[in-house]
Structures are given as C-alpha cells and as structure tokens.
Amino acid sequence: MKLVSVETPEKSVCKMTFSASAEELEAASNAVYERTRATYTIKGFAKGEADRAQIEADRGEHTFWYDAINDLMDKDVPALYNAAMAEHGFHAVDEPVYDLVSVKKDEGFVATATTALQPELSLTQTTGFKTECVTPEVTDKEIDAVLERRRAMAAELVPHKGPAVKGNIVHIDYEGLLEGKPFNGGTAQNQTLQLGSGRMIPGFEEGILGHKGGEEFDIFVTFPARYHVKDLAGKPVVFKIKLHDVCVRQLPALNSDFCQERTANVDTMDEFRAQIRQQLHDNKHAAALNRAKDAILTQLAAAAEGELPSVLVESAYQQEMEQIQQQLQMQRLSLDRYLSQIHQTRESFTAAVRTAAEKNTAPGWPCCRSLRTRTSSPTEEDIDKTLSERAERTKKTLRGNQGCIQRGGHPPQRGHPPRCRLCHRALHHRRKIIYPAFAPAPLCRRFLLFIFSLLTFFLCCGIFRVRNSIRAAAAARTDKVKSSAGHSAHLFYCDRRFSL
C-alpha cells in the first residue's frame, strides 16, 4: 500500500488517502482464501473442497475482498499514518475514522483516514477569571427528609387483615385475557405491587382496592390508546387476579436504637442529625465547587479565539448518544419509547445532545492550551514522587504502580493488534481477530508446569493400571463362574443318564 495524499478539507481536520494496487489486492485475497477455504460449504462439494473460482461464483467475487483489505490495512497503514503525521507536524486529538472509498478487481482499492487535529486556539486572557462559590445552608427540612427516606428503607411489611387501600403493598398473581385468550406479557406470578404507585395501566390498581387477602376476582380494564404495544393499544381486556395477601409498611421509631443500627459511633438522635447535616453540607460544597470550576472553564472558552474541528464535536456527540443508549438498555427502554414518555421528537432530542456535546467539548481545549503555556513537562523525580505517594495510598509497591503506568505513552487498547494506534472504528476492528494467547513464561513457571504435567502423567498411569487390574479380576471371576456352571450341568446329565 502507499499514501496517495494528505489534505486538510477544513481547519483542524486531516484527511489521508491510501491505495493498494490490483496485484496487492489479489495476493491478499488469495491468502484469505487459503486461510478460510475449509469453512465454506458449496452445493455439490464437500466442505472445504471447493476452489476459489467456485466459491466466488456462488458467493460473489467480493467474497474475500474485505478480509484482504483488512489484512492490508493492518499491515501497512499504521506506519504510513504515523510517518505522515510526523512529517507534517500534525497532532491528533482523536482516533482516525477509516472509510472505504472504492474497490475494483482490476484497480485495487482506495481508503481514507479522517483525523481531528489539535485546534489552533489563541487565548486573549489566561488569568483574572472570577466566580462565586457559595455553599447553600443545610436546613432542618432537608435533614427530616433524609431521616424519612432512611425510615422508609428500613420499613417492615406487616400483614393486614382488612381490605386493601391506597399505600398498601399486595402480592398477586394475574393473567390477562384478550378476547378470552392469554396475550404475551399479560401473566405474572407472586408480583409485589404498591397500590396507588401508578405502575400498572389505569384501572388495574383501582380494581384491587377493597379486596382482602385470599380473594380471587376479575378486573375489566382498557389499555391506553397510545400504549407502546400496538396490538394492545385501546383494547379491552380482563385480568384474573389472585390476591395472596395485603401488607402495610411499618416504619421504625426514630430513637437511639434506630441510630445505633444504622451508623457506628452514634448513640443519640442529636448526634445522628449532626452527622446527616455534615454529609449534606459536604455534598453541597462539592457541588458548589464543581459549578465554580465549570463557570471558570466557560469563561476560559469564551476568551479563546478559534474553532473546534467538527470531527471532534461529532465524536463527543456519538459518545453522549452511546451513554444514553446504555442507560436506556439498563432500564429496558428503547429510545423511541423514552422520547414518547418525555414528549420530545428525535430531532429535538439529538439537537439538544449535540449542543451539550459542543458545550462540554469547548472548555477543554483552551484549558489544555493554558496549561501548556504555563507549565512544563514533569521530570523523572516528579513521576517517582507521584508513584511513591500512590503506592503509599494503595499499599502497593513502587514497581507494582510502575507496571500500571506507562511513561511517555498510553497503555495498549484492548483488542488492538500490536503497535496499533487506530481506533475501534477502523476496518481491522470490524471482524474478529484471534491473537496468540500463550506467551513465554518465566523459568520458574515452566518448571512448575513441567512438575505438574509429570504428576498428572503418573496419576493417569496409576489410574489405568488399577482399571486394568479390576478388569482382569472381573474377567477371571466370570470365567470361573462359567466353568462351575458347565461342570454342574455335566454332572446333572451324567446322573440322569445312569438313572435311566
């Protein structure tokens, strides 16, 4: 492969173009065929017996191209990329994004790498920023709210013999019927439900009110017209309910016993309230410091003249969206359902996320610029001092911490080939790569492994000898029984003959 061109289509963005000839693509494709031919099953041939022409006729001529492109990119692109960055004096701030432009059998392929560069920012002001850091006062009402939450967490469920009312907790079995037939998701066993919480569809919790534990009854409800399951939206259904029991929450009393059970070294309610007050104050003070830092960073960003690369903003936007998707998956929600709950459209939501990504990205680079102009690189003594302090805090040795920190670089990313500096969106990360998992072990580990293998061998030999001995004894016993049985039959025959 070769580097065709290095361009800057916009400010602080670098775009490199790489190409490979048809001969290189053909050689790499043939190598992929030799490596993977045993996995192909073609009609009329045994598995792994079809040649390349037959596989391409059945699957298409591009069957081996993309793996071949990945191999060529893994082999040649990192060196070309790093050399070009060093030659032009570029400093990347994000991993490159690779795109396949074109691929033809008689022309090879062309790929591009787009990278965000350090923005050229000029700071009109680096000192003199001011903001207020005010820590709100902790009120008694806030302390009472914390105490009530902790009481609710320590509440016990006590059976209630009377009819169910709002606020009670019930344990139920239910089965939903749509037109007399059960529907998917409409059945559950031993479910815990707090009446009045609004967890269920309208009319469900209200239908349980007034019933006692042990009763079985039916509830007639209608699903909302905008229900997320379209097959049930607006449909009337019947739920068969079996009410196991009705319980009430019994809150513990706020006394010295409650304090001693919840915290250590606290005996009275006054001490407990003072401890809660200090915790709330610390939290508010930390939040006030973070707000002050954000205000300073915002002022620093306003004092910077320059433009952030769009690729950097797009990367921050994608990270924000991925975090939101992960949080929704943990709550078993889709993005569309979440948007319907908060009454927003996808366009307005993504625009808000993009604005937040720009706002969060903008203050960072002026801050780095200011630090580079005001501070110098750490010396070896500074690094050793930091490592010693960290080792003292974490109760580790200095060598153990040095193994966790690499000087002058970053640790290799998980799943990347050796010396690979490309991102997870690169071509070679779009397929599964298997690397050798065994590495040469130290001499002591090899010796222990040899001893373990030797002991395992002798143990297996002993097991085989015992098994063979048992089999031989069993065979001898069987032969003896057979000979005894034959002798008895012969005597019986002789006696019978002489009797005649």
GROMACS .gro file of C-alpha atoms in nm, residues 6-458:
model
  453
    6VAL     CA    1  -0.263   1.433   0.278
    7GLU     CA    2  -0.529   1.705   0.280
    8THR     CA    3  -0.692   1.942   0.526
    9PRO     CA    4  -1.051   1.977   0.398
   10GLU     CA    5  -1.133   2.203   0.690
   11LYS     CA    6  -0.950   2.369   0.971
   12SER     CA    7  -0.803   2.127   1.229
   13VAL     CA    8  -0.903   1.822   1.022
   14CYS     CA    9  -0.661   1.597   0.835
   15LYS     CA   10  -0.769   1.355   0.563
   16MET     CA   11  -0.527   1.092   0.431
   17THR     CA   12  -0.588   0.878   0.123
   18PHE     CA   13  -0.436   0.531   0.092
   19SER     CA   14  -0.443   0.298  -0.207
   20ALA     CA   15  -0.344  -0.057  -0.296
   21SER     CA   16  -0.284  -0.199  -0.642
   22ALA     CA   17  -0.482  -0.477  -0.802
   23GLU     CA   18  -0.188  -0.714  -0.759
   24GLU     CA   19  -0.171  -0.647  -0.384
   25LEU     CA   20  -0.548  -0.698  -0.351
   26GLU     CA   21  -0.528  -1.023  -0.549
   27ALA     CA   22  -0.240  -1.160  -0.340
   28ALA     CA   23  -0.415  -1.070  -0.013
   29SER     CA   24  -0.744  -1.222  -0.137
   30ASN     CA   25  -0.567  -1.545  -0.230
   31ALA     CA   26  -0.410  -1.556   0.119
   32VAL     CA   27  -0.753  -1.513   0.274
   33TYR     CA   28  -0.888  -1.793   0.052
   34GLU     CA   29  -0.613  -2.031   0.162
   35ARG     CA   30  -0.680  -1.942   0.525
   36THR     CA   31  -1.059  -1.976   0.517
   37ARG     CA   32  -1.137  -2.225   0.238
   38ALA     CA   33  -1.206  -2.503   0.488
   39THR     CA   34  -1.505  -2.310   0.628
   40TYR     CA   35  -1.701  -2.283   0.302
   41THR     CA   36  -1.973  -2.529   0.207
   42ILE     CA   37  -2.072  -2.510  -0.160
   43LYS     CA   38  -2.355  -2.712  -0.310
   44GLY     CA   39  -2.218  -3.017  -0.489
   45PHE     CA   40  -1.887  -3.017  -0.297
   46ALA     CA   41  -1.779  -3.146   0.040
   47LYS     CA   42  -1.696  -2.882   0.300
   48GLY     CA   43  -1.360  -2.724   0.218
   49GLU     CA   44  -1.326  -2.899  -0.120
   50ALA     CA   45  -1.443  -2.614  -0.348
   51ASP     CA   46  -1.175  -2.400  -0.511
   52ARG     CA   47  -1.170  -2.020  -0.516
   53ALA     CA   48  -1.345  -1.981  -0.852
   54GLN     CA   49  -1.635  -2.200  -0.739
   55ILE     CA   50  -1.670  -2.014  -0.409
   56GLU     CA   51  -1.669  -1.673  -0.583
   57ALA     CA   52  -1.920  -1.797  -0.841
   58ASP     CA   53  -2.153  -1.899  -0.559
   59ARG     CA   54  -2.093  -1.614  -0.311
   60GLY     CA   55  -1.974  -1.332  -0.537
   61GLU     CA   56  -1.634  -1.212  -0.649
   62HIS     CA   57  -1.606  -0.981  -0.346
   63THR     CA   58  -1.618  -1.273  -0.101
   64PHE     CA   59  -1.252  -1.244   0.002
   65TRP     CA   60  -1.201  -0.873  -0.069
   66TYR     CA   61  -1.294  -0.721   0.264
   67ASP     CA   62  -1.085  -0.957   0.474
   68ALA     CA   63  -0.799  -0.893   0.231
   69ILE     CA   64  -0.847  -0.517   0.272
   70ASN     CA   65  -0.842  -0.556   0.649
   71ASP     CA   66  -0.517  -0.753   0.629
   72LEU     CA   67  -0.351  -0.492   0.409
   73MET     CA   68  -0.471  -0.207   0.629
   74ASP     CA   69  -0.345  -0.379   0.943
   75LYS     CA   70  -0.007  -0.442   0.783
   76ASP     CA   71   0.078  -0.112   0.613
   77VAL     CA   72  -0.148   0.173   0.726
   78PRO     CA   73  -0.020   0.231   1.084
   79ALA     CA   74   0.337   0.300   0.967
   80LEU     CA   75   0.219   0.522   0.679
   81TYR     CA   76  -0.018   0.709   0.909
   82ASN     CA   77   0.241   0.778   1.178
   83ALA     CA   78   0.504   0.883   0.923
   84ALA     CA   79   0.265   1.130   0.757
   85MET     CA   80   0.161   1.279   1.092
   86ALA     CA   81   0.525   1.327   1.191
   87GLU     CA   82   0.625   1.470   0.852
   88HIS     CA   83   0.353   1.738   0.852
   89GLY     CA   84   0.383   1.813   1.224
   90PHE     CA   85   0.022   1.719   1.295
   91HIS     CA   86  -0.101   1.625   1.643
   92ALA     CA   87  -0.418   1.419   1.652
   93VAL     CA   88  -0.672   1.467   1.929
   94ASP     CA   89  -0.893   1.173   1.836
   95GLU     CA   90  -0.858   0.834   1.672
   96PRO     CA   91  -0.886   0.832   1.291
   97VAL     CA   92  -1.204   0.726   1.117
   98TYR     CA   93  -1.145   0.495   0.820
   99ASP     CA   94  -1.372   0.477   0.516
  100LEU     CA   95  -1.351   0.255   0.209
  101VAL     CA   96  -1.393   0.479  -0.097
  102SER     CA   97  -1.381   0.227  -0.382
  103VAL     CA   98  -1.270  -0.127  -0.460
  104LYS     CA   99  -1.237  -0.286  -0.805
  105LYS     CA  100  -1.074  -0.608  -0.912
  106ASP     CA  101  -0.862  -0.451  -1.186
  107GLU     CA  102  -0.781  -0.127  -0.997
  108GLY     CA  103  -0.739  -0.226  -0.631
  109PHE     CA  104  -0.898  -0.020  -0.357
  110VAL     CA  105  -0.884   0.330  -0.210
  111ALA     CA  106  -0.944   0.413   0.158
  112THR     CA  107  -0.934   0.736   0.359
  113ALA     CA  108  -0.849   0.822   0.718
  114THR     CA  109  -1.001   1.136   0.870
  115THR     CA  110  -0.844   1.267   1.190
  116ALA     CA  111  -0.921   1.564   1.414
  117LEU     CA  112  -0.612   1.776   1.487
  118GLN     CA  113  -0.531   1.998   1.778
  119PRO     CA  114  -0.724   2.321   1.722
  120GLU     CA  115  -0.530   2.640   1.672
  121LEU     CA  116  -0.660   2.850   1.959
  122SER     CA  117  -0.529   3.182   2.076
  123LEU     CA  118  -0.610   3.288   2.431
  124THR     CA  119  -0.681   3.655   2.484
  125GLN     CA  120  -0.684   3.604   2.862
  126THR     CA  121  -0.534   3.334   3.084
  127THR     CA  122  -0.570   3.487   3.431
  128GLY     CA  123  -0.811   3.705   3.622
  129PHE     CA  124  -1.121   3.485   3.588
  130LYS     CA  125  -1.357   3.523   3.882
  131THR     CA  126  -1.668   3.345   4.002
  132GLU     CA  127  -1.856   3.294   4.324
  133CYS     CA  128  -1.855   2.964   4.513
  134VAL     CA  129  -2.148   2.973   4.753
  135THR     CA  130  -2.240   2.666   4.956
  136PRO     CA  131  -2.614   2.664   5.042
  137GLU     CA  132  -2.706   2.619   5.404
  138VAL     CA  133  -2.846   2.286   5.520
  139THR     CA  134  -3.199   2.320   5.658
  140ASP     CA  135  -3.384   2.107   5.913
  141LYS     CA  136  -3.638   2.018   5.647
  142GLU     CA  137  -3.367   1.853   5.438
  143ILE     CA  138  -3.244   1.657   5.740
  144ASP     CA  139  -3.601   1.541   5.812
  145ALA     CA  140  -3.636   1.429   5.450
  146VAL     CA  141  -3.318   1.218   5.477
  147LEU     CA  142  -3.444   1.062   5.801
  148GLU     CA  143  -3.778   0.976   5.642
  149ARG     CA  144  -3.607   0.815   5.343
  150ARG     CA  145  -3.394   0.602   5.574
  151ARG     CA  146  -3.701   0.507   5.776
  152ALA     CA  147  -3.877   0.403   5.456
  153MET     CA  148  -3.578   0.191   5.357
  154ALA     CA  149  -3.586   0.019   5.698
  155ALA     CA  150  -3.963  -0.035   5.699
  156GLU     CA  151  -4.102  -0.384   5.755
  157LEU     CA  152  -4.403  -0.538   5.581
  158VAL     CA  153  -4.675  -0.642   5.825
  159PRO     CA  154  -4.982  -0.845   5.710
  160HIS     CA  155  -5.309  -0.653   5.709
  161LYS     CA  156  -5.640  -0.835   5.755
  162GLY     CA  157  -5.864  -0.555   5.633
  163PRO     CA  158  -5.947  -0.451   5.275
  164ALA     CA  159  -5.673  -0.309   5.056
  165VAL     CA  160  -5.641   0.071   5.043
  166LYS     CA  161  -5.401   0.308   4.868
  167GLY     CA  162  -5.049   0.278   5.003
  168ASN     CA  163  -5.082  -0.091   5.088
  169ILE     CA  164  -4.846  -0.345   4.933
  170VAL     CA  165  -5.008  -0.653   4.784
  171HIS     CA  166  -4.874  -0.981   4.645
  172ILE     CA  167  -5.076  -1.104   4.348
  173ASP     CA  168  -5.094  -1.349   4.060
  174TYR     CA  169  -5.263  -1.222   3.746
  175GLU     CA  170  -5.347  -1.347   3.400
  176GLY     CA  171  -5.463  -1.115   3.123
  177LEU     CA  172  -5.716  -1.230   2.863
  178LEU     CA  173  -5.777  -1.055   2.531
  179GLU     CA  174  -6.098  -1.181   2.371
  180GLY     CA  175  -6.082  -1.482   2.603
  181LYS     CA  176  -5.722  -1.577   2.516
  182PRO     CA  177  -5.399  -1.504   2.710
  183PHE     CA  178  -5.168  -1.248   2.549
  184ASN     CA  179  -4.793  -1.210   2.563
  185GLY     CA  180  -4.670  -1.029   2.875
  186GLY     CA  181  -5.007  -1.042   3.049
  187THR     CA  182  -4.929  -1.314   3.305
  188ALA     CA  183  -4.719  -1.296   3.623
  189GLN     CA  184  -4.681  -1.488   3.949
  190ASN     CA  185  -4.627  -1.354   4.302
  191GLN     CA  186  -4.590  -0.992   4.194
  192THR     CA  187  -4.536  -0.717   4.452
  193LEU     CA  188  -4.736  -0.402   4.388
  194GLN     CA  189  -4.788  -0.084   4.590
  195LEU     CA  190  -5.139   0.040   4.535
  196GLY     CA  191  -5.151   0.399   4.414
  197SER     CA  192  -4.799   0.393   4.267
  198GLY     CA  193  -4.927   0.416   3.908
  199ARG     CA  194  -4.701   0.134   3.783
  200MET     CA  195  -4.983  -0.051   3.609
  201ILE     CA  196  -5.225   0.064   3.341
  202PRO     CA  197  -5.516   0.286   3.451
  203GLY     CA  198  -5.788   0.091   3.635
  204PHE     CA  199  -5.569  -0.204   3.735
  205GLU     CA  200  -5.465  -0.086   4.082
  206GLU     CA  201  -5.807   0.069   4.144
  207GLY     CA  202  -5.967  -0.271   4.078
  208ILE     CA  203  -5.773  -0.428   4.368
  209LEU     CA  204  -5.888  -0.167   4.622
  210GLY     CA  205  -6.140  -0.303   4.872
  211HIS     CA  206  -6.043  -0.671   4.834
  212LYS     CA  207  -5.889  -0.884   5.111
  213GLY     CA  208  -5.607  -1.136   5.108
  214GLY     CA  209  -5.702  -1.478   4.970
  215GLU     CA  210  -5.973  -1.349   4.733
  216GLU     CA  211  -5.988  -1.423   4.359
  217PHE     CA  212  -6.164  -1.179   4.127
  218ASP     CA  213  -6.163  -1.024   3.778
  219ILE     CA  214  -6.065  -0.673   3.670
  220PHE     CA  215  -6.200  -0.522   3.348
  221VAL     CA  216  -5.969  -0.253   3.208
  222THR     CA  217  -5.883  -0.095   2.873
  223PHE     CA  218  -5.528  -0.034   2.754
  224PRO     CA  219  -5.441   0.330   2.674
  225ALA     CA  220  -5.477   0.433   2.312
  226ARG     CA  221  -5.105   0.529   2.300
  227TYR     CA  222  -4.981   0.207   2.462
  228HIS     CA  223  -4.635   0.105   2.335
  229VAL     CA  224  -4.760  -0.242   2.226
  230LYS     CA  225  -4.973  -0.163   1.921
  231ASP     CA  226  -5.165  -0.492   1.933
  232LEU     CA  227  -5.299  -0.398   2.279
  233ALA     CA  228  -5.346  -0.024   2.235
  234GLY     CA  229  -5.708   0.072   2.306
  235LYS     CA  230  -5.819  -0.292   2.356
  236PRO     CA  231  -6.043  -0.402   2.647
  237VAL     CA  232  -5.901  -0.693   2.847
  238VAL     CA  233  -5.985  -0.898   3.156
  239PHE     CA  234  -5.732  -0.972   3.430
  240LYS     CA  235  -5.794  -1.269   3.659
  241ILE     CA  236  -5.646  -1.174   3.996
  242LYS     CA  237  -5.549  -1.393   4.290
  243LEU     CA  238  -5.471  -1.173   4.591
  244HIS     CA  239  -5.232  -1.359   4.821
  245ASP     CA  240  -5.205  -1.101   5.098
  246VAL     CA  241  -5.227  -0.732   5.185
  247CYS     CA  242  -4.940  -0.572   5.377
  248VAL     CA  243  -4.869  -0.233   5.529
  249ARG     CA  244  -4.531  -0.068   5.583
  250GLN     CA  245  -4.442  -0.038   5.949
  251LEU     CA  246  -4.187   0.240   5.996
  252PRO     CA  247  -3.934   0.212   6.279
  253ALA     CA  248  -3.933   0.470   6.554
  254LEU     CA  249  -3.673   0.747   6.544
  255ASN     CA  250  -3.487   0.672   6.863
  256SER     CA  251  -3.141   0.573   6.983
  257ASP     CA  252  -3.191   0.211   6.869
  258PHE     CA  253  -3.256   0.331   6.515
  259CYS     CA  254  -2.936   0.540   6.524
  260GLN     CA  255  -2.719   0.261   6.657
  261GLU     CA  256  -2.845   0.014   6.396
  262ARG     CA  257  -2.782   0.250   6.105
  263THR     CA  258  -2.449   0.413   6.195
  264ALA     CA  259  -2.143   0.347   6.406
  265ASN     CA  260  -2.023   0.567   6.694
  266VAL     CA  261  -2.361   0.743   6.715
  267ASP     CA  262  -2.581   0.693   7.020
  268THR     CA  263  -2.835   0.976   7.020
  269MET     CA  264  -3.064   1.140   6.765
  270ASP     CA  265  -2.886   1.473   6.804
  271GLU     CA  266  -2.556   1.314   6.703
  272PHE     CA  267  -2.728   1.136   6.415
  273ARG     CA  268  -2.882   1.462   6.288
  274ALA     CA  269  -2.543   1.636   6.317
  275GLN     CA  270  -2.384   1.360   6.111
  276ILE     CA  271  -2.650   1.393   5.841
  277ARG     CA  272  -2.608   1.772   5.842
  278GLN     CA  273  -2.233   1.734   5.782
  279GLN     CA  274  -2.290   1.487   5.498
  280LEU     CA  275  -2.538   1.719   5.327
  281HIS     CA  276  -2.301   2.014   5.372
  282ASP     CA  277  -2.011   1.821   5.216
  283ASN     CA  278  -2.225   1.723   4.918
  284LYS     CA  279  -2.345   2.080   4.865
  285HIS     CA  280  -1.993   2.216   4.897
  286ALA     CA  281  -1.861   1.968   4.637
  287ALA     CA  282  -2.145   2.061   4.401
  288ALA     CA  283  -2.071   2.433   4.451
  289LEU     CA  284  -1.701   2.375   4.370
  290ASN     CA  285  -1.794   2.189   4.051
  291ARG     CA  286  -2.025   2.471   3.945
  292ALA     CA  287  -1.748   2.724   4.009
  293LYS     CA  288  -1.499   2.519   3.804
  294ASP     CA  289  -1.750   2.494   3.518
  295ALA     CA  290  -1.800   2.870   3.530
  296ILE     CA  291  -1.424   2.931   3.511
  297LEU     CA  292  -1.390   2.690   3.218
  298THR     CA  293  -1.677   2.862   3.041
  299GLN     CA  294  -1.504   3.198   3.082
  300LEU     CA  295  -1.178   3.047   2.952
  301ALA     CA  296  -1.359   2.906   2.648
  302ALA     CA  297  -1.511   3.247   2.580
  303ALA     CA  298  -1.161   3.400   2.590
  304ALA     CA  299  -1.032   3.157   2.325
  305GLU     CA  300  -1.032   3.256   1.959
  306GLY     CA  301  -1.058   2.967   1.718
  307GLU     CA  302  -1.289   2.692   1.601
  308LEU     CA  303  -1.312   2.334   1.718
  309PRO     CA  304  -1.296   2.068   1.444
  310SER     CA  305  -1.634   1.925   1.352
  311VAL     CA  306  -1.493   1.571   1.375
  312LEU     CA  307  -1.411   1.628   1.742
  313VAL     CA  308  -1.760   1.756   1.816
  314GLU     CA  309  -1.913   1.464   1.624
  315SER     CA  310  -1.706   1.217   1.828
  316ALA     CA  311  -1.823   1.376   2.154
  317TYR     CA  312  -2.183   1.363   2.027
  318GLN     CA  313  -2.152   0.992   1.942
  319GLN     CA  314  -2.012   0.918   2.288
  320GLU     CA  315  -2.301   1.102   2.452
  321MET     CA  316  -2.555   0.907   2.246
  322GLU     CA  317  -2.386   0.576   2.330
  323GLN     CA  318  -2.402   0.655   2.700
  324ILE     CA  319  -2.772   0.741   2.672
  325GLN     CA  320  -2.841   0.417   2.484
  326GLN     CA  321  -2.661   0.213   2.752
  327GLN     CA  322  -2.858   0.380   3.030
  328LEU     CA  323  -3.185   0.313   2.849
  329GLN     CA  324  -3.091  -0.052   2.793
  330MET     CA  325  -3.026  -0.093   3.165
  331GLN     CA  326  -3.381   0.033   3.223
  332ARG     CA  327  -3.515  -0.190   2.940
  333LEU     CA  328  -3.632   0.110   2.740
  334SER     CA  329  -3.591   0.192   2.375
  335LEU     CA  330  -3.508   0.543   2.262
  336ASP     CA  331  -3.845   0.584   2.088
  337ARG     CA  332  -4.036   0.479   2.399
  338TYR     CA  333  -3.828   0.713   2.616
  339LEU     CA  334  -3.894   1.002   2.378
  340SER     CA  335  -4.267   0.930   2.390
  341GLN     CA  336  -4.254   0.947   2.771
  342ILE     CA  337  -4.076   1.283   2.779
  343HIS     CA  338  -4.284   1.413   2.483
  344GLN     CA  339  -3.992   1.500   2.254
  345THR     CA  340  -3.914   1.426   1.894
  346ARG     CA  341  -3.596   1.253   1.784
  347GLU     CA  342  -3.478   1.566   1.603
  348SER     CA  343  -3.515   1.795   1.905
  349PHE     CA  344  -3.355   1.539   2.136
  350THR     CA  345  -3.049   1.481   1.916
  351ALA     CA  346  -3.011   1.857   1.868
  352ALA     CA  347  -3.008   1.904   2.246
  353VAL     CA  348  -2.750   1.626   2.287
  354ARG     CA  349  -2.530   1.778   2.014
  355THR     CA  350  -2.549   2.120   2.180
  356ALA     CA  351  -2.448   1.965   2.513
  357ALA     CA  352  -2.157   1.785   2.343
  358GLU     CA  353  -2.032   2.113   2.195
  359LYS     CA  354  -2.069   2.285   2.530
  360ASN     CA  355  -1.877   2.010   2.712
  361THR     CA  356  -1.602   1.990   2.449
  362ALA     CA  357  -1.536   2.361   2.407
  363PRO     CA  358  -1.385   2.443   2.752
  364GLY     CA  359  -1.138   2.156   2.748
  365TRP     CA  360  -0.901   2.271   2.473
  366PRO     CA  361  -0.848   2.628   2.595
  367CYS     CA  362  -0.770   2.481   2.937
  368CYS     CA  363  -0.510   2.246   2.786
  369ARG     CA  364  -0.367   2.536   2.586
  370SER     CA  365  -0.338   2.747   2.900
  371LEU     CA  366  -0.173   2.467   3.092
  372ARG     CA  367   0.081   2.406   2.813
  373THR     CA  368   0.181   2.772   2.815
  374ARG     CA  369   0.206   2.797   3.194
  375THR     CA  370   0.353   2.462   3.297
  376SER     CA  371   0.637   2.237   3.190
  377SER     CA  372   0.662   1.862   3.143
  378PRO     CA  373   0.708   1.654   3.460
  379THR     CA  374   1.057   1.532   3.539
  380GLU     CA  375   1.158   1.181   3.637
  381GLU     CA  376   1.175   1.291   4.002
  382ASP     CA  377   0.818   1.422   3.986
  383ILE     CA  378   0.697   1.093   3.837
  384ASP     CA  379   0.877   0.887   4.101
  385LYS     CA  380   0.736   1.105   4.378
  386THR     CA  381   0.380   1.068   4.242
  387LEU     CA  382   0.421   0.693   4.211
  388SER     CA  383   0.553   0.666   4.567
  389GLU     CA  384   0.259   0.865   4.702
  390ARG     CA  385   0.014   0.648   4.508
  391ALA     CA  386   0.185   0.330   4.632
  392GLU     CA  387   0.160   0.456   4.989
  393ARG     CA  388  -0.211   0.528   4.947
  394THR     CA  389  -0.294   0.199   4.778
  395LYS     CA  390  -0.049  -0.007   4.987
  396LYS     CA  391   0.136  -0.130   4.679
  397THR     CA  392   0.500  -0.138   4.588
  398LEU     CA  393   0.657   0.118   4.363
  399ARG     CA  394   0.725  -0.145   4.097
  400GLY     CA  395   0.360  -0.251   4.100
  401ASN     CA  396   0.247   0.103   4.028
  402GLN     CA  397   0.509   0.150   3.759
  403GLY     CA  398   0.364  -0.155   3.586
  404CYS     CA  399   0.025   0.017   3.574
  405ILE     CA  400   0.160   0.345   3.431
  406GLN     CA  401   0.349   0.371   3.104
  407ARG     CA  402   0.573   0.669   3.072
  408GLY     CA  403   0.561   0.869   2.755
  409GLY     CA  404   0.260   0.690   2.609
  410HIS     CA  405  -0.072   0.524   2.674
  411PRO     CA  406  -0.141   0.157   2.753
  412PRO     CA  407  -0.237  -0.055   2.453
  413GLN     CA  408  -0.609  -0.063   2.395
  414ARG     CA  409  -0.790  -0.390   2.442
  415GLY     CA  410  -0.845  -0.584   2.121
  416HIS     CA  411  -0.593  -0.388   1.912
  417PRO     CA  412  -0.314  -0.559   1.722
  418PRO     CA  413   0.043  -0.498   1.846
  419ARG     CA  414   0.158  -0.136   1.799
  420CYS     CA  415  -0.181  -0.043   1.656
  421ARG     CA  416  -0.284   0.318   1.717
  422LEU     CA  417  -0.603   0.302   1.517
  423CYS     CA  418  -0.947   0.337   1.662
  424HIS     CA  419  -1.219   0.077   1.712
  425ARG     CA  420  -1.396   0.208   1.401
  426ALA     CA  421  -1.103   0.108   1.179
  427LEU     CA  422  -1.151  -0.159   0.920
  428HIS     CA  423  -0.948  -0.422   1.102
  429HIS     CA  424  -1.180  -0.394   1.404
  430ARG     CA  425  -1.490  -0.485   1.205
  431ARG     CA  426  -1.409  -0.853   1.219
  432LYS     CA  427  -1.291  -1.096   1.482
  433ILE     CA  428  -0.913  -1.119   1.512
  434ILE     CA  429  -0.751  -1.403   1.703
  435TYR     CA  430  -0.410  -1.341   1.854
  436PRO     CA  431  -0.186  -1.599   2.024
  437ALA     CA  432  -0.282  -1.625   2.389
  438PHE     CA  433   0.033  -1.809   2.511
  439ALA     CA  434   0.340  -1.606   2.590
  440PRO     CA  435   0.679  -1.741   2.710
  441ALA     CA  436   0.662  -1.788   3.086
  442PRO     CA  437   0.946  -1.731   3.331
  443LEU     CA  438   1.174  -2.024   3.416
  444CYS     CA  439   1.003  -2.092   3.749
  445ARG     CA  440   0.661  -2.112   3.586
  446ARG     CA  441   0.795  -2.351   3.323
  447PHE     CA  442   0.949  -2.572   3.592
  448LEU     CA  443   0.623  -2.581   3.790
  449LEU     CA  444   0.430  -2.656   3.472
  450PHE     CA  445   0.668  -2.945   3.397
  451ILE     CA  446   0.628  -3.088   3.751
  452PHE     CA  447   0.250  -3.059   3.728
  453SER     CA  448   0.248  -3.234   3.389
  454LEU     CA  449   0.473  -3.513   3.524
  455LEU     CA  450   0.248  -3.570   3.826
  456THR     CA  451  -0.056  -3.577   3.601
  457PHE     CA  452   0.113  -3.837   3.379
  458PHE     CA  453   0.195  -4.066   3.674
   0.00000   0.00000   0.00000
